[in-house]
mmCIF file of C-alpha atoms in Angstrom:
data_model
loop_
_atom_site.group_PDB
_atom_site.id
_atom_site.type_symbol
_atom_site.label_atom_id
_atom_site.label_comp_id
_atom_site.label_asym_id
_atom_site.label_seq_id
_atom_site.Cartn_x
_atom_site.Cartn_y
_atom_site.Cartn_z
ATOM 1 C CA MET O 19 72.091 87.104 15.530
ATOM 2 C CA ASN O 20 72.529 84.763 12.652
ATOM 3 C CA LYS O 21 69.640 82.603 11.904
ATOM 4 C CA LYS O 22 70.318 79.185 10.568
ATOM 5 C CA GLU O 23 67.822 78.230 7.970
ATOM 6 C CA ARG O 24 66.715 74.718 7.795
ATOM 7 C CA GLY O 25 65.606 73.595 4.386
ATOM 8 C CA SER O 26 63.330 70.625 3.724
ATOM 9 C CA LYS O 27 65.076 67.731 2.191
ATOM 10 C CA ILE O 28 63.142 65.815 -0.542
ATOM 11 C CA THR O 29 63.881 62.158 -0.850
ATOM 12 C CA LYS O 30 63.309 60.733 -4.351
ATOM 13 C CA ILE O 31 62.070 57.138 -4.410
ATOM 14 C CA ASP O 32 63.053 54.985 -7.341
ATOM 15 C CA ASP O 33 59.977 52.802 -8.054
ATOM 16 C CA THR O 34 61.101 51.679 -11.486
ATOM 17 C CA GLU O 35 61.683 48.161 -10.220
ATOM 18 C CA ASP O 36 58.244 47.971 -8.587
ATOM 19 C CA LEU O 37 56.558 49.123 -11.782
ATOM 20 C CA GLY O 38 58.472 46.511 -13.701
ATOM 21 C CA ILE O 39 57.352 43.831 -11.287
ATOM 22 C CA LYS O 40 53.748 44.993 -11.554
ATOM 23 C CA SER O 41 53.956 45.038 -15.349
ATOM 24 C CA VAL O 42 55.324 41.505 -15.404
ATOM 25 C CA ALA O 43 52.663 40.332 -12.963
ATOM 26 C CA HIS O 44 49.931 41.987 -15.033
ATOM 27 C CA PHE O 45 51.354 40.432 -18.210
ATOM 28 C CA HIS O 46 51.365 36.969 -16.679
ATOM 29 C CA SER O 47 47.845 37.474 -15.343
ATOM 30 C CA SER O 48 46.638 38.478 -18.811
ATOM 31 C CA GLN O 49 48.320 35.430 -20.286
ATOM 32 C CA VAL O 50 46.583 33.164 -17.775
ATOM 33 C CA ILE O 51 43.193 34.731 -18.551
ATOM 34 C CA LEU O 52 43.823 34.440 -22.299
ATOM 35 C CA LEU O 53 44.951 30.826 -21.959
ATOM 36 C CA PHE O 54 41.922 29.981 -19.844
ATOM 37 C CA SER O 55 39.640 31.662 -22.411
ATOM 38 C CA LEU O 56 41.277 29.719 -25.243
ATOM 39 C CA ILE O 57 40.839 26.464 -23.313
ATOM 40 C CA LEU O 58 37.146 27.234 -22.755
ATOM 41 C CA LEU O 59 36.704 28.159 -26.429
ATOM 42 C CA PHE O 60 38.479 25.003 -27.555
ATOM 43 C CA GLY O 61 36.394 22.871 -25.203
ATOM 44 C CA PHE O 62 33.163 24.447 -26.413
ATOM 45 C CA THR O 63 34.195 24.017 -30.056
ATOM 46 C CA LEU O 64 35.170 20.389 -29.431
ATOM 47 C CA PHE O 65 31.871 19.714 -27.664
ATOM 48 C CA CYS O 66 29.858 21.225 -30.547
ATOM 49 C CA SER O 67 31.916 19.291 -33.092
ATOM 50 C CA LEU O 68 31.421 15.988 -31.283
ATOM 51 C CA LEU O 69 27.703 16.712 -30.920
ATOM 52 C CA TYR O 70 27.392 17.460 -34.644
ATOM 53 C CA ILE O 71 29.417 14.404 -35.652
ATOM 54 C CA GLY O 72 27.369 12.220 -33.322
ATOM 55 C CA SER O 73 24.114 13.555 -34.783
ATOM 56 C CA TYR O 74 25.415 13.033 -38.308
ATOM 57 C CA TYR O 75 26.383 9.405 -37.735
ATOM 58 C CA LYS O 76 23.151 8.724 -35.863
ATOM 59 C CA ALA O 77 21.129 10.143 -38.751
ATOM 60 C CA ARG O 78 23.233 8.229 -41.261
ATOM 61 C CA ASP O 79 22.881 4.951 -39.379
ATOM 62 C CA GLU O 80 19.148 5.495 -38.998
ATOM 63 C CA LYS O 81 18.882 6.226 -42.702
ATOM 64 C CA ASN O 82 20.898 3.132 -43.619
ATOM 65 C CA LYS O 83 18.811 1.088 -41.230
ATOM 66 C CA ASN O 84 15.437 2.221 -42.517
ATOM 67 C CA GLY O 85 16.022 2.855 -46.194
ATOM 68 C CA GLU O 86 18.231 3.816 -49.064
ATOM 69 C CA ILE O 87 18.450 6.373 -51.861
ATOM 70 C CA VAL O 88 19.440 5.104 -55.295
ATOM 71 C CA GLU O 89 20.589 7.514 -58.022
ATOM 72 C CA ILE O 90 20.844 6.280 -61.606
ATOM 73 C CA ASN O 91 22.411 8.584 -64.195
ATOM 74 C CA ASN O 92 22.565 8.139 -67.928
ATOM 75 C CA GLY O 93 22.980 10.380 -70.927
ATOM 76 C CA ASP O 94 19.289 11.316 -70.975
ATOM 77 C CA GLY O 95 18.595 12.131 -67.360
ATOM 78 C CA GLN O 96 18.662 11.087 -63.713
ATOM 79 C CA VAL O 97 16.457 8.680 -61.771
ATOM 80 C CA VAL O 98 16.247 9.063 -57.980
ATOM 81 C CA ILE O 99 14.624 6.245 -56.010
ATOM 82 C CA ASN O 100 13.926 6.738 -52.310
ATOM 83 C CA ASN O 101 13.322 3.350 -50.675
ATOM 84 C CA ASN O 102 12.339 3.940 -47.079
ATOM 85 C CA GLY O 103 9.645 1.323 -46.695
ATOM 86 C CA LYS O 104 10.806 -1.115 -44.024
ATOM 87 C CA ILE O 105 8.390 -2.492 -41.439
ATOM 88 C CA ASN O 106 9.574 -4.206 -38.275
ATOM 89 C CA LYS O 107 6.749 -4.698 -35.809
ATOM 90 C CA SER O 108 6.161 -6.767 -32.677
ATOM 91 C CA ILE O 109 2.646 -6.553 -31.245
ATOM 92 C CA ASN O 110 2.423 -5.633 -27.564
ATOM 93 C CA GLU O 111 -0.391 -4.854 -25.140
ATOM 94 C CA GLU O 112 -0.014 -1.095 -25.696
ATOM 95 C CA ASP O 113 -1.067 -1.574 -29.343
ATOM 96 C CA ILE O 114 -4.493 -2.897 -28.408
ATOM 97 C CA ASN O 115 -7.305 -0.386 -29.043
ATOM 98 C CA ASP O 116 -11.052 -0.284 -29.496
ATOM 99 C CA ASN O 117 -10.768 -1.468 -33.103
ATOM 100 C CA ASN O 118 -8.386 -4.252 -32.089
ATOM 101 C CA SER O 119 -6.304 -3.369 -35.185
ATOM 102 C CA LEU O 120 -3.196 -1.410 -36.172
ATOM 103 C CA THR O 121 -2.165 -0.020 -39.579
ATOM 104 C CA MET O 122 1.424 0.773 -40.497
ATOM 105 C CA GLU O 123 2.128 2.907 -43.568
ATOM 106 C CA SER O 124 5.239 2.812 -45.764
ATOM 107 C CA ILE O 125 5.939 5.270 -48.592
ATOM 108 C CA VAL O 126 8.652 5.099 -51.270
ATOM 109 C CA SER O 127 9.145 7.260 -54.350
ATOM 110 C CA ILE O 128 10.737 7.463 -57.777
ATOM 111 C CA GLU O 129 11.653 10.715 -59.534
ATOM 112 C CA LEU O 130 12.794 11.248 -63.118
ATOM 113 C CA ASN O 131 14.753 14.403 -63.973
ATOM 114 C CA SER O 132 15.418 15.104 -67.641
ATOM 115 C CA LYS O 133 15.237 17.911 -70.203
ATOM 116 C CA ASN O 134 14.336 15.340 -72.828
ATOM 117 C CA ASN O 135 11.176 13.336 -73.376
ATOM 118 C CA ILE O 136 12.158 9.988 -71.888
ATOM 119 C CA SER O 137 10.468 7.217 -69.927
ATOM 120 C CA VAL O 138 11.641 4.761 -67.301
ATOM 121 C CA LEU O 139 10.268 1.345 -66.393
ATOM 122 C CA TYR O 140 10.267 0.113 -62.788
ATOM 123 C CA ASN O 141 8.749 -2.504 -60.494
ATOM 124 C CA VAL O 142 7.262 -2.154 -57.014
ATOM 125 C CA ILE O 143 7.646 -5.120 -54.678
ATOM 126 C CA TYR O 144 6.586 -5.904 -51.115
ATOM 127 C CA ASP O 145 9.008 -8.389 -49.603
ATOM 128 C CA ILE O 146 7.803 -10.247 -46.472
ATOM 129 C CA THR O 147 10.743 -11.767 -44.573
ATOM 130 C CA LYS O 148 9.108 -12.598 -41.219
ATOM 131 C CA ASN O 149 5.444 -13.302 -40.525
ATOM 132 C CA GLU O 150 4.381 -14.996 -37.306
ATOM 133 C CA PHE O 151 0.697 -14.123 -37.781
ATOM 134 C CA LEU O 152 -1.125 -17.357 -38.566
ATOM 135 C CA ASP O 153 -3.667 -17.620 -41.345
ATOM 136 C CA LYS O 154 -7.094 -17.906 -39.704
ATOM 137 C CA LEU O 155 -9.350 -17.631 -42.732
ATOM 138 C CA ASP O 156 -8.779 -18.198 -46.424
ATOM 139 C CA ASN O 157 -8.797 -14.881 -48.295
ATOM 140 C CA ASN O 158 -10.915 -12.906 -45.883
ATOM 141 C CA THR O 159 -10.728 -9.294 -44.686
ATOM 142 C CA ASP O 160 -11.108 -10.521 -41.095
ATOM 143 C CA ASP O 161 -7.762 -12.333 -41.159
ATOM 144 C CA ASN O 162 -4.764 -11.375 -39.005
ATOM 145 C CA VAL O 163 -2.723 -9.398 -41.565
ATOM 146 C CA LEU O 164 -3.846 -7.462 -44.634
ATOM 147 C CA VAL O 165 -2.035 -5.180 -47.069
ATOM 148 C CA ARG O 166 -3.057 -2.829 -49.855
ATOM 149 C CA PHE O 167 -1.066 -0.720 -52.304
ATOM 150 C CA SER O 168 -1.618 2.695 -53.846
ATOM 151 C CA TYR O 169 0.251 5.431 -55.713
ATOM 152 C CA SER O 170 0.051 9.209 -55.844
ATOM 153 C CA TYR O 171 1.630 12.203 -57.568
ATOM 154 C CA ASP O 172 1.183 14.575 -54.616
ATOM 155 C CA LYS O 173 0.881 12.304 -51.516
ATOM 156 C CA LYS O 174 -2.717 13.503 -51.147
ATOM 157 C CA ALA O 175 -4.853 11.741 -53.749
ATOM 158 C CA TRP O 176 -4.098 8.007 -53.770
ATOM 159 C CA ILE O 177 -5.030 5.492 -56.479
ATOM 160 C CA TYR O 178 -5.312 1.894 -55.245
ATOM 161 C CA VAL O 179 -4.132 -1.266 -56.974
ATOM 162 C CA ASN O 180 -7.373 -3.174 -57.582
ATOM 163 C CA ASN O 181 -6.319 -6.226 -59.536
ATOM 164 C CA VAL O 182 -4.773 -9.634 -58.870
ATOM 165 C CA VAL O 183 -1.060 -9.425 -58.024
ATOM 166 C CA SER O 184 1.604 -12.055 -58.598
ATOM 167 C CA THR O 185 3.925 -13.437 -55.927
ATOM 168 C CA THR O 186 6.908 -15.763 -55.811
ATOM 169 C CA ASP O 187 4.437 -18.558 -54.980
ATOM 170 C CA GLY O 188 1.521 -17.704 -57.255
ATOM 171 C CA THR O 189 -1.098 -14.959 -57.134
ATOM 172 C CA LEU O 190 -3.157 -13.051 -54.582
ATOM 173 C CA LYS O 191 -6.779 -12.114 -55.178
ATOM 174 C CA ILE O 192 -8.081 -8.667 -54.379
ATOM 175 C CA LEU O 193 -10.533 -8.429 -51.453
ATOM 176 C CA PHE O 194 -13.057 -5.825 -50.350
ATOM 177 C CA GLY O 195 -11.378 -2.439 -49.757
ATOM 178 C CA ASN O 196 -8.515 -3.297 -52.157
ATOM 179 C CA TYR O 197 -6.866 -5.483 -49.494
ATOM 180 C CA PHE O 198 -4.834 -8.662 -49.911
ATOM 181 C CA ASP O 199 -4.846 -11.362 -47.240
ATOM 182 C CA ILE O 200 -1.195 -12.074 -46.317
ATOM 183 C CA ALA O 201 -1.547 -13.795 -42.920
ATOM 184 C CA GLY O 202 1.150 -16.450 -42.510
ATOM 185 C CA LEU O 203 2.821 -15.650 -45.856
ATOM 186 C CA LYS O 204 6.583 -15.170 -46.309
ATOM 187 C CA LEU O 205 7.130 -14.225 -49.948
ATOM 188 C CA THR O 206 7.596 -11.330 -52.365
ATOM 189 C CA ILE O 207 4.527 -9.598 -53.755
ATOM 190 C CA ASN O 208 4.821 -7.850 -57.114
ATOM 191 C CA ALA O 209 2.569 -4.872 -56.450
ATOM 192 C CA ILE O 210 3.221 -3.555 -59.965
ATOM 193 C CA SER O 211 5.489 -4.635 -62.809
ATOM 194 C CA ASN O 212 6.914 -2.573 -65.676
ATOM 195 C CA MET O 213 5.256 0.621 -64.471
ATOM 196 C CA GLN O 214 6.248 3.621 -66.597
ATOM 197 C CA ILE O 215 7.218 7.125 -65.485
ATOM 198 C CA ASP O 216 7.651 9.916 -68.060
ATOM 199 C CA SER O 217 9.675 13.119 -67.869
ATOM 200 C CA HIS O 218 7.591 15.120 -70.365
ATOM 201 C CA GLY O 219 10.708 17.234 -70.908
ATOM 202 C CA LYS O 220 9.521 20.063 -68.630
ATOM 203 C CA THR O 221 9.432 19.444 -64.881
ATOM 204 C CA PRO O 222 10.654 16.506 -62.784
ATOM 205 C CA ASN O 223 8.059 13.772 -62.580
ATOM 206 C CA LYS O 224 7.731 12.050 -59.229
ATOM 207 C CA ILE O 225 5.493 9.169 -58.130
ATOM 208 C CA TYR O 226 4.910 7.958 -54.568
ATOM 209 C CA TRP O 227 3.998 4.365 -53.755
ATOM 210 C CA ARG O 228 2.395 3.377 -50.469
ATOM 211 C CA SER O 229 1.692 0.150 -48.628
ATOM 212 C CA GLU O 230 -0.796 -0.021 -45.764
ATOM 213 C CA THR O 231 -0.192 -3.084 -43.599
ATOM 214 C CA THR O 232 -3.044 -3.765 -41.182
ATOM 215 C CA PHE O 233 -2.661 -6.087 -38.192
ATOM 216 C CA GLN O 234 -5.966 -7.354 -36.777
ATOM 217 C CA ASN O 235 -7.098 -9.394 -33.773
ATOM 218 C CA LEU O 236 -4.307 -7.797 -31.757
ATOM 219 C CA ASN O 237 -5.416 -9.343 -28.473
ATOM 220 C CA GLU O 238 -4.801 -12.779 -30.002
ATOM 221 C CA ASN O 239 -1.403 -11.893 -31.469
ATOM 222 C CA ILE O 240 0.572 -10.269 -28.642
ATOM 223 C CA GLY O 241 4.271 -10.991 -29.115
ATOM 224 C CA LYS O 242 3.926 -11.897 -32.792
ATOM 225 C CA ASN O 243 6.574 -10.401 -35.101
ATOM 226 C CA TYR O 244 6.393 -9.118 -38.638
ATOM 227 C CA GLU O 245 9.065 -7.791 -41.039
ATOM 228 C CA ALA O 246 8.541 -6.579 -44.597
ATOM 229 C CA GLU O 247 9.752 -3.930 -47.010
ATOM 230 C CA LEU O 248 8.097 -1.913 -49.766
ATOM 231 C CA LYS O 249 10.673 -1.254 -52.476
ATOM 232 C CA ILE O 250 11.009 0.244 -55.961
ATOM 233 C CA LEU O 251 13.273 -1.554 -58.426
ATOM 234 C CA TYR O 252 14.592 0.269 -61.501
ATOM 235 C CA GLN O 253 14.177 -1.720 -64.697
ATOM 236 C CA ASP O 254 15.163 0.206 -67.824
ATOM 237 C CA SER O 255 14.976 3.477 -69.771
ATOM 238 C CA VAL O 256 12.763 3.508 -72.856
#
């Protein structure tokens, strides 16, 4: 009896096309992820850039608003003046305290850099452009607005101006505590004229000048405005 053998038949499946489709799909998916990542990176970079630029312009505008830096170069050295001494104050109820007074401080500086032994002359002025505080008493430390001037080499030990100062209208007498009565005045005070700074030929020499503007009787002066500026003016090299 002849037996008829039945063999198993193997069917070969050609999945080349499916693999190609999967490869293309995977490639496109990777591209989408990469594109999305690049968009996120670009957005983050743009955000940081705009934030930095905004901070830069804000700082620059604030600097231009409140002060200025002046650099003067000549063959002997460099003078750097930092004028950041503006005051713009309007008294409000929140300013009132137990002393019924408020003091605002302004500091400017001048620095001389040179390898040679040179000197520079400069002036320090205090320019009052708005002053709504009326003069109550004639040259008295109890008046509505007082100011005093001092200088320092380290911003710690201060030496006060203790002599009569000239103004565009005349002179101001010194009062107790080295103060000047400036209530109701709108003028320029010459805190110091032809002051000299020396380089000594070794290290940079720097001097700070300070004004202390004191507003008194605050409860009687709510809403009053005051604007002034402490400023160093370069004169000449000697």
